[in-house]
Amino acid sequence: MKYALDPLNVAIIKLLETDNQIQYDGDNVTVYTEVANDSQFPLIVVEPSTSAENDVTRDSIGQTYVMNVEVISKFKQGEGGWGANSNIVNQITELIRVKGTYLDLSANNLKVKRQSIQSIQPLREAYKDGVYFRSIIIIEFDIEETM
């Protein structure tokens, strides 16, 4: 069984940042797997959550991966709101959930059999440096090896 996390990470980043430019207020939104200290908001973070075997037969071993795609905006206290996140989440869901179209992992001899959004969790956190609005899109991918 080939571990598909890296090809899956790359495919999500490629979809959201290379093939399509997610934008907010006319600026491109950067996609990260690790956020730098000097990052500009809003931003998108791709994080793995879980993986497991599925659809196991004598001849094949399927895999399931749950990935979090998190949109983070930051505002001063009393400014901003959910608008930035809602706009960006909408762009992401329109790319992830196209009927009959899945991420392309063929370069790694992998195939996405199913991808679906499990949930979208909005979170608001207030700290001394500002208010953070986070929207976590939880996506499940069923993958099989093609060779």
C-alpha angles and dihedrals in degrees: 000000000000115000104235103191098105095046089047093050091049093048093051093048091046091051094048103036112017106032094032129021112224105211140189124186090351094305127110114248113228121229118217140181089190119024118225120224092244096050120141121233136268098049141157126232123196113205132171116234110178142340133195143160119269139170091027117182135160089268104037145026117210124200135213122205126186113203129186118217105191126195114202127190126177128203138169115262109284095017132093129009141186095319097093093047094045091052093049095042089052091054091049095048090049088057099040097045106049109143111256094359120110135172113285111240095155094117087067095044090253132123130201107226096181138002124184139165108245096188146327114229119198116203132180121198126180121204136162092268095050148294117299120207112198128185115187115199108199111204128185122207126192109203136182133187114249097204 
